[in-house]
PDB file of N, CA, C and O in Angstrom:
ATOM      1  N   MET Q   1      42.314 -29.170-172.127  1.00  0.00           N
ATOM      2  CA  MET Q   1      41.033 -29.311-172.781  1.00  0.00           C
ATOM      3  C   MET Q   1      40.177 -28.092-172.450  1.00  0.00           C
ATOM      4  O   MET Q   1      39.931 -27.799-171.286  1.00  0.00           O
ATOM      5  N   PRO Q   2      39.713 -27.341-173.455  1.00  0.00           N
ATOM      6  CA  PRO Q   2      38.929 -26.145-173.204  1.00  0.00           C
ATOM      7  C   PRO Q   2      37.571 -26.472-172.599  1.00  0.00           C
ATOM      8  O   PRO Q   2      36.964 -27.486-172.924  1.00  0.00           O
ATOM      9  N   ASN Q   3      37.125 -25.588-171.740  1.00  0.00           N
ATOM     10  CA  ASN Q   3      35.824 -25.740-171.115  1.00  0.00           C
ATOM     11  C   ASN Q   3      34.753 -25.268-172.092  1.00  0.00           C
ATOM     12  O   ASN Q   3      34.858 -24.196-172.669  1.00  0.00           O
ATOM     13  N   SER Q   4      33.696 -26.049-172.277  1.00  0.00           N
ATOM     14  CA  SER Q   4      32.649 -25.677-173.220  1.00  0.00           C
ATOM     15  C   SER Q   4      31.754 -24.576-172.663  1.00  0.00           C
ATOM     16  O   SER Q   4      30.994 -23.969-173.391  1.00  0.00           O
ATOM     17  N   ASN Q   5      31.858 -24.307-171.387  1.00  0.00           N
ATOM     18  CA  ASN Q   5      31.063 -23.261-170.757  1.00  0.00           C
ATOM     19  C   ASN Q   5      31.677 -21.906-171.079  1.00  0.00           C
ATOM     20  O   ASN Q   5      32.850 -21.675-170.869  1.00  0.00           O
ATOM     21  N   ALA Q   6      30.875 -20.975-171.563  1.00  0.00           N
ATOM     22  CA  ALA Q   6      31.377 -19.652-171.939  1.00  0.00           C
ATOM     23  C   ALA Q   6      31.689 -18.793-170.725  1.00  0.00           C
ATOM     24  O   ALA Q   6      32.320 -17.760-170.843  1.00  0.00           O
ATOM     25  N   HIS Q   7      31.266 -19.195-169.558  1.00  0.00           N
ATOM     26  CA  HIS Q   7      31.508 -18.430-168.336  1.00  0.00           C
ATOM     27  C   HIS Q   7      32.989 -18.459-168.023  1.00  0.00           C
ATOM     28  O   HIS Q   7      33.604 -19.495-167.910  1.00  0.00           O
ATOM     29  N   ASP Q   8      33.595 -17.295-167.867  1.00  0.00           N
ATOM     30  CA  ASP Q   8      35.041 -17.224-167.642  1.00  0.00           C
ATOM     31  C   ASP Q   8      35.424 -17.109-166.171  1.00  0.00           C
ATOM     32  O   ASP Q   8      36.579 -16.937-165.842  1.00  0.00           O
ATOM     33  N   GLY Q   9      34.437 -17.196-165.265  1.00  0.00           N
ATOM     34  CA  GLY Q   9      34.740 -17.145-163.846  1.00  0.00           C
ATOM     35  C   GLY Q   9      34.895 -15.747-163.292  1.00  0.00           C
ATOM     36  O   GLY Q   9      35.162 -15.575-162.116  1.00  0.00           O
ATOM     37  N   LYS Q  10      34.698 -14.736-164.102  1.00  0.00           N
ATOM     38  CA  LYS Q  10      34.881 -13.360-163.650  1.00  0.00           C
ATOM     39  C   LYS Q  10      33.561 -12.670-163.324  1.00  0.00           C
ATOM     40  O   LYS Q  10      33.539 -11.525-162.955  1.00  0.00           O
ATOM     41  N   HIS Q  11      32.460 -13.380-163.484  1.00  0.00           N
ATOM     42  CA  HIS Q  11      31.152 -12.802-163.226  1.00  0.00           C
ATOM     43  C   HIS Q  11      30.428 -13.616-162.166  1.00  0.00           C
ATOM     44  O   HIS Q  11      30.595 -14.817-162.067  1.00  0.00           O
ATOM     45  N   SER Q  12      29.601 -12.938-161.392  1.00  0.00           N
ATOM     46  CA  SER Q  12      28.804 -13.617-160.379  1.00  0.00           C
ATOM     47  C   SER Q  12      27.701 -14.426-161.056  1.00  0.00           C
ATOM     48  O   SER Q  12      27.155 -14.016-162.073  1.00  0.00           O
ATOM     49  N   SER Q  13      27.363 -15.560-160.468  1.00  0.00           N
ATOM     50  CA  SER Q  13      26.306 -16.394-161.023  1.00  0.00           C
ATOM     51  C   SER Q  13      24.949 -15.732-160.810  1.00  0.00           C
ATOM     52  O   SER Q  13      24.783 -14.851-159.966  1.00  0.00           O
ATOM     53  N   LYS Q  14      23.963 -16.166-161.577  1.00  0.00           N
ATOM     54  CA  LYS Q  14      22.610 -15.627-161.442  1.00  0.00           C
ATOM     55  C   LYS Q  14      22.066 -15.900-160.048  1.00  0.00           C
ATOM     56  O   LYS Q  14      21.374 -15.062-159.471  1.00  0.00           O
ATOM     57  N   LYS Q  15      22.385 -17.053-159.504  1.00  0.00           N
ATOM     58  CA  LYS Q  15      21.906 -17.411-158.166  1.00  0.00           C
ATOM     59  C   LYS Q  15      22.492 -16.453-157.118  1.00  0.00           C
ATOM     60  O   LYS Q  15      21.785 -15.973-156.229  1.00  0.00           O
ATOM     61  N   MET Q  16      23.777 -16.154-157.244  1.00  0.00           N
ATOM     62  CA  MET Q  16      24.424 -15.253-156.289  1.00  0.00           C
ATOM     63  C   MET Q  16      23.916 -13.817-156.444  1.00  0.00           C
ATOM     64  O   MET Q  16      23.739 -13.106-155.460  1.00  0.00           O
ATOM     65  N   THR Q  17      23.671 -13.385-157.671  1.00  0.00           N
ATOM     66  CA  THR Q  17      23.172 -12.024-157.863  1.00  0.00           C
ATOM     67  C   THR Q  17      21.756 -11.886-157.310  1.00  0.00           C
ATOM     68  O   THR Q  17      21.417 -10.837-156.753  1.00  0.00           O
ATOM     69  N   ALA Q  18      20.947 -12.923-157.433  1.00  0.00           N
ATOM     70  CA  ALA Q  18      19.599 -12.886-156.865  1.00  0.00           C
ATOM     71  C   ALA Q  18      19.671 -12.786-155.341  1.00  0.00           C
ATOM     72  O   ALA Q  18      18.933 -12.010-154.720  1.00  0.00           O
ATOM     73  N   LEU Q  19      20.556 -13.552-154.739  1.00  0.00           N
ATOM     74  CA  LEU Q  19      20.727 -13.507-153.289  1.00  0.00           C
ATOM     75  C   LEU Q  19      21.251 -12.138-152.848  1.00  0.00           C
ATOM     76  O   LEU Q  19      20.765 -11.558-151.879  1.00  0.00           O
ATOM     77  N   ALA Q  20      22.204 -11.603-153.580  1.00  0.00           N
ATOM     78  CA  ALA Q  20      22.767 -10.293-153.244  1.00  0.00           C
ATOM     79  C   ALA Q  20      21.690  -9.212-153.329  1.00  0.00           C
ATOM     80  O   ALA Q  20      21.636  -8.314-152.491  1.00  0.00           O
ATOM     81  N   SER Q  21      20.839  -9.308-154.314  1.00  0.00           N
ATOM     82  CA  SER Q  21      19.759  -8.344-154.456  1.00  0.00           C
ATOM     83  C   SER Q  21      18.812  -8.393-153.257  1.00  0.00           C
ATOM     84  O   SER Q  21      18.394  -7.353-152.738  1.00  0.00           O
ATOM     85  N   LYS Q  22      18.503  -9.598-152.804  1.00  0.00           N
ATOM     86  CA  LYS Q  22      17.642  -9.746-151.629  1.00  0.00           C
ATOM     87  C   LYS Q  22      18.301  -9.126-150.396  1.00  0.00           C
ATOM     88  O   LYS Q  22      17.640  -8.467-149.594  1.00  0.00           O
ATOM     89  N   VAL Q  23      19.596  -9.321-150.250  1.00  0.00           N
ATOM     90  CA  VAL Q  23      20.323  -8.757-149.109  1.00  0.00           C
ATOM     91  C   VAL Q  23      20.257  -7.231-149.143  1.00  0.00           C
ATOM     92  O   VAL Q  23      20.013  -6.581-148.125  1.00  0.00           O
ATOM     93  N   LEU Q  24      20.468  -6.646-150.307  1.00  0.00           N
ATOM     94  CA  LEU Q  24      20.448  -5.188-150.411  1.00  0.00           C
ATOM     95  C   LEU Q  24      19.070  -4.605-150.100  1.00  0.00           C
ATOM     96  O   LEU Q  24      18.962  -3.480-149.622  1.00  0.00           O
ATOM     97  N   HIS Q  25      18.026  -5.363-150.368  1.00  0.00           N
ATOM     98  CA  HIS Q  25      16.672  -4.896-150.076  1.00  0.00           C
ATOM     99  C   HIS Q  25      16.249  -5.185-148.639  1.00  0.00           C
ATOM    100  O   HIS Q  25      15.216  -4.700-148.188  1.00  0.00           O
ATOM    101  N   ASP Q  26      17.043  -5.957-147.912  1.00  0.00           N
ATOM    102  CA  ASP Q  26      16.732  -6.315-146.529  1.00  0.00           C
ATOM    103  C   ASP Q  26      17.119  -5.164-145.598  1.00  0.00           C
ATOM    104  O   ASP Q  26      18.295  -4.844-145.439  1.00  0.00           O
ATOM    105  N   LYS Q  27      16.126  -4.561-144.992  1.00  0.00           N
ATOM    106  CA  LYS Q  27      16.381  -3.403-144.117  1.00  0.00           C
ATOM    107  C   LYS Q  27      17.144  -3.786-142.859  1.00  0.00           C
ATOM    108  O   LYS Q  27      17.732  -2.933-142.207  1.00  0.00           O
ATOM    109  N   GLU Q  28      17.140  -5.066-142.505  1.00  0.00           N
ATOM    110  CA  GLU Q  28      17.824  -5.509-141.284  1.00  0.00           C
ATOM    111  C   GLU Q  28      19.240  -6.040-141.539  1.00  0.00           C
ATOM    112  O   GLU Q  28      19.955  -6.367-140.601  1.00  0.00           O
ATOM    113  N   ALA Q  29      19.650  -6.108-142.799  1.00  0.00           N
ATOM    114  CA  ALA Q  29      20.989  -6.611-143.124  1.00  0.00           C
ATOM    115  C   ALA Q  29      22.047  -5.625-142.638  1.00  0.00           C
ATOM    116  O   ALA Q  29      21.856  -4.409-142.690  1.00  0.00           O
ATOM    117  N   GLU Q  30      23.152  -6.163-142.157  1.00  0.00           N
ATOM    118  CA  GLU Q  30      24.237  -5.321-141.654  1.00  0.00           C
ATOM    119  C   GLU Q  30      24.972  -4.629-142.797  1.00  0.00           C
ATOM    120  O   GLU Q  30      24.959  -5.085-143.936  1.00  0.00           O
ATOM    121  N   LYS Q  31      25.638  -3.534-142.466  1.00  0.00           N
ATOM    122  CA  LYS Q  31      26.362  -2.728-143.447  1.00  0.00           C
ATOM    123  C   LYS Q  31      27.415  -3.563-144.197  1.00  0.00           C
ATOM    124  O   LYS Q  31      27.532  -3.462-145.412  1.00  0.00           O
ATOM    125  N   ASN Q  32      28.174  -4.374-143.472  1.00  0.00           N
ATOM    126  CA  ASN Q  32      29.214  -5.198-144.110  1.00  0.00           C
ATOM    127  C   ASN Q  32      28.601  -6.207-145.073  1.00  0.00           C
ATOM    128  O   ASN Q  32      29.161  -6.479-146.136  1.00  0.00           O
ATOM    129  N   THR Q  33      27.458  -6.756-144.691  1.00  0.00           N
ATOM    130  CA  THR Q  33      26.774  -7.726-145.546  1.00  0.00           C
ATOM    131  C   THR Q  33      26.302  -7.058-146.824  1.00  0.00           C
ATOM    132  O   THR Q  33      26.448  -7.606-147.918  1.00  0.00           O
ATOM    133  N   LYS Q  34      25.756  -5.856-146.684  1.00  0.00           N
ATOM    134  CA  LYS Q  34      25.294  -5.125-147.865  1.00  0.00           C
ATOM    135  C   LYS Q  34      26.462  -4.724-148.760  1.00  0.00           C
ATOM    136  O   LYS Q  34      26.344  -4.711-149.987  1.00  0.00           O
ATOM    137  N   SER Q  35      27.591  -4.414-148.166  1.00  0.00           N
ATOM    138  CA  SER Q  35      28.777  -4.074-148.944  1.00  0.00           C
ATOM    139  C   SER Q  35      29.229  -5.269-149.793  1.00  0.00           C
ATOM    140  O   SER Q  35      29.557  -5.114-150.969  1.00  0.00           O
ATOM    141  N   LEU Q  36      29.232  -6.424-149.176  1.00  0.00           N
ATOM    142  CA  LEU Q  36      29.605  -7.635-149.910  1.00  0.00           C
ATOM    143  C   LEU Q  36      28.595  -7.920-151.019  1.00  0.00           C
ATOM    144  O   LEU Q  36      28.977  -8.273-152.144  1.00  0.00           O
ATOM    145  N   ALA Q  37      27.328  -7.743-150.732  1.00  0.00           N
ATOM    146  CA  ALA Q  37      26.292  -7.958-151.742  1.00  0.00           C
ATOM    147  C   ALA Q  37      26.482  -6.995-152.916  1.00  0.00           C
ATOM    148  O   ALA Q  37      26.320  -7.375-154.080  1.00  0.00           O
ATOM    149  N   GLY Q  38      26.838  -5.763-152.612  1.00  0.00           N
ATOM    150  CA  GLY Q  38      27.100  -4.796-153.677  1.00  0.00           C
ATOM    151  C   GLY Q  38      28.271  -5.216-154.544  1.00  0.00           C
ATOM    152  O   GLY Q  38      28.252  -5.040-155.768  1.00  0.00           O
ATOM    153  N   SER Q  39      29.279  -5.805-153.933  1.00  0.00           N
ATOM    154  CA  SER Q  39      30.429  -6.300-154.697  1.00  0.00           C
ATOM    155  C   SER Q  39      30.019  -7.427-155.637  1.00  0.00           C
ATOM    156  O   SER Q  39      30.466  -7.488-156.781  1.00  0.00           O
ATOM    157  N   VAL Q  40      29.163  -8.308-155.141  1.00  0.00           N
ATOM    158  CA  VAL Q  40      28.675  -9.414-155.973  1.00  0.00           C
ATOM    159  C   VAL Q  40      27.926  -8.847-157.182  1.00  0.00           C
ATOM    160  O   VAL Q  40      28.156  -9.262-158.320  1.00  0.00           O
ATOM    161  N   LEU Q  41      27.052  -7.889-156.931  1.00  0.00           N
ATOM    162  CA  LEU Q  41      26.275  -7.313-158.035  1.00  0.00           C
ATOM    163  C   LEU Q  41      27.153  -6.541-159.017  1.00  0.00           C
ATOM    164  O   LEU Q  41      26.886  -6.536-160.213  1.00  0.00           O
ATOM    165  N   SER Q  42      28.203  -5.927-158.523  1.00  0.00           N
ATOM    166  CA  SER Q  42      29.085  -5.182-159.427  1.00  0.00           C
ATOM    167  C   SER Q  42      29.850  -6.110-160.360  1.00  0.00           C
ATOM    168  O   SER Q  42      30.314  -5.698-161.415  1.00  0.00           O
ATOM    169  N   GLN Q  43      29.977  -7.371-159.967  1.00  0.00           N
ATOM    170  CA  GLN Q  43      30.672  -8.356-160.792  1.00  0.00           C
ATOM    171  C   GLN Q  43      29.706  -9.173-161.645  1.00  0.00           C
ATOM    172  O   GLN Q  43      30.120 -10.059-162.383  1.00  0.00           O
ATOM    173  N   ALA Q  44      28.422  -8.854-161.544  1.00  0.00           N
ATOM    174  CA  ALA Q  44      27.423  -9.607-162.304  1.00  0.00           C
ATOM    175  C   ALA Q  44      27.506  -9.253-163.778  1.00  0.00           C
ATOM    176  O   ALA Q  44      27.681  -8.091-164.147  1.00  0.00           O
ATOM    177  N   GLU Q  45      27.371 -10.243-164.600  1.00  0.00           N
ATOM    178  CA  GLU Q  45      27.352 -10.021-166.042  1.00  0.00           C
ATOM    179  C   GLU Q  45      26.005  -9.427-166.400  1.00  0.00           C
ATOM    180  O   GLU Q  45      24.970  -9.998-166.099  1.00  0.00           O
ATOM    181  N   SER Q  46      26.009  -8.270-167.023  1.00  0.00           N
ATOM    182  CA  SER Q  46      24.759  -7.596-167.336  1.00  0.00           C
ATOM    183  C   SER Q  46      24.706  -7.245-168.811  1.00  0.00           C
ATOM    184  O   SER Q  46      25.413  -6.369-169.280  1.00  0.00           O
ATOM    185  N   HIS Q  47      23.841  -7.923-169.522  1.00  0.00           N
ATOM    186  CA  HIS Q  47      23.652  -7.606-170.938  1.00  0.00           C
ATOM    187  C   HIS Q  47      22.786  -6.367-171.069  1.00  0.00           C
ATOM    188  O   HIS Q  47      22.852  -5.664-172.053  1.00  0.00           O
ATOM    189  N   HIS Q  48      21.980  -6.083-170.048  1.00  0.00           N
ATOM    190  CA  HIS Q  48      21.124  -4.902-170.057  1.00  0.00           C
ATOM    191  C   HIS Q  48      21.976  -3.634-170.140  1.00  0.00           C
ATOM    192  O   HIS Q  48      21.656  -2.727-170.897  1.00  0.00           O
ATOM    193  N   ASP Q  49      23.068  -3.575-169.388  1.00  0.00           N
ATOM    194  CA  ASP Q  49      23.949  -2.414-169.415  1.00  0.00           C
ATOM    195  C   ASP Q  49      24.559  -2.226-170.797  1.00  0.00           C
ATOM    196  O   ASP Q  49      24.681  -1.114-171.285  1.00  0.00           O
ATOM    197  N   GLU Q  50      24.931  -3.313-171.438  1.00  0.00           N
ATOM    198  CA  GLU Q  50      25.518  -3.227-172.766  1.00  0.00           C
ATOM    199  C   GLU Q  50      24.495  -2.712-173.770  1.00  0.00           C
ATOM    200  O   GLU Q  50      24.808  -1.912-174.640  1.00  0.00           O
ATOM    201  N   GLN Q  51      23.234  -3.138-173.635  1.00  0.00           N
ATOM    202  CA  GLN Q  51      22.180  -2.684-174.537  1.00  0.00           C
ATOM    203  C   GLN Q  51      21.926  -1.200-174.333  1.00  0.00           C
ATOM    204  O   GLN Q  51      21.714  -0.470-175.290  1.00  0.00           O
ATOM    205  N   ASP Q  52      21.933  -0.731-173.087  1.00  0.00           N
ATOM    206  CA  ASP Q  52      21.744   0.688-172.802  1.00  0.00           C
ATOM    207  C   ASP Q  52      22.850   1.518-173.432  1.00  0.00           C
ATOM    208  O   ASP Q  52      22.590   2.563-174.022  1.00  0.00           O
ATOM    209  N   ALA Q  53      24.075   1.053-173.340  1.00  0.00           N
ATOM    210  CA  ALA Q  53      25.213   1.780-173.905  1.00  0.00           C
ATOM    211  C   ALA Q  53      25.086   1.858-175.432  1.00  0.00           C
ATOM    212  O   ALA Q  53      25.352   2.893-176.038  1.00  0.00           O
ATOM    213  N   ASP Q  54      24.657   0.762-176.037  1.00  0.00           N
ATOM    214  CA  ASP Q  54      24.480   0.739-177.485  1.00  0.00           C
ATOM    215  C   ASP Q  54      23.371   1.692-177.928  1.00  0.00           C
ATOM    216  O   ASP Q  54      23.486   2.380-178.931  1.00  0.00           O
ATOM    217  N   SER Q  55      22.273   1.741-177.176  1.00  0.00           N
ATOM    218  CA  SER Q  55      21.167   2.602-177.551  1.00  0.00           C
ATOM    219  C   SER Q  55      21.526   4.069-177.409  1.00  0.00           C
ATOM    220  O   SER Q  55      21.005   4.919-178.120  1.00  0.00           O
ATOM    221  N   LYS Q  56      22.424   4.416-176.491  1.00  0.00           N
ATOM    222  CA  LYS Q  56      22.842   5.800-176.302  1.00  0.00           C
ATOM    223  C   LYS Q  56      23.760   6.267-177.420  1.00  0.00           C
ATOM    224  O   LYS Q  56      23.857   7.451-177.694  1.00  0.00           O
ATOM    225  N   LYS Q  57      24.423   5.320-178.086  1.00  0.00           N
ATOM    226  CA  LYS Q  57      25.319   5.677-179.191  1.00  0.00           C
ATOM    227  C   LYS Q  57      24.532   6.121-180.412  1.00  0.00           C
ATOM    228  O   LYS Q  57      25.013   6.892-181.219  1.00  0.00           O
ATOM    229  N   ASN Q  58      23.321   5.591-180.576  1.00  0.00           N
ATOM    230  CA  ASN Q  58      22.518   5.887-181.784  1.00  0.00           C
ATOM    231  C   ASN Q  58      21.777   7.175-181.680  1.00  0.00           C
ATOM    232  O   ASN Q  58      21.308   7.727-180.892  1.00  0.00           O
TER     233      ASN Q  58
END
């Protein structure tokens, strides 16, 4: 039975990306923690990036 949710499991959730962003802005966060946060953000679904790419084509 197909899942009605369009999320395919390959992107970080909005809640996780918000938390990762807070970690990256935390001056006291450890290097390993910030690295993990960066990984979460790199997997975040971003429609903004797609819009930027489209605008550069025109």
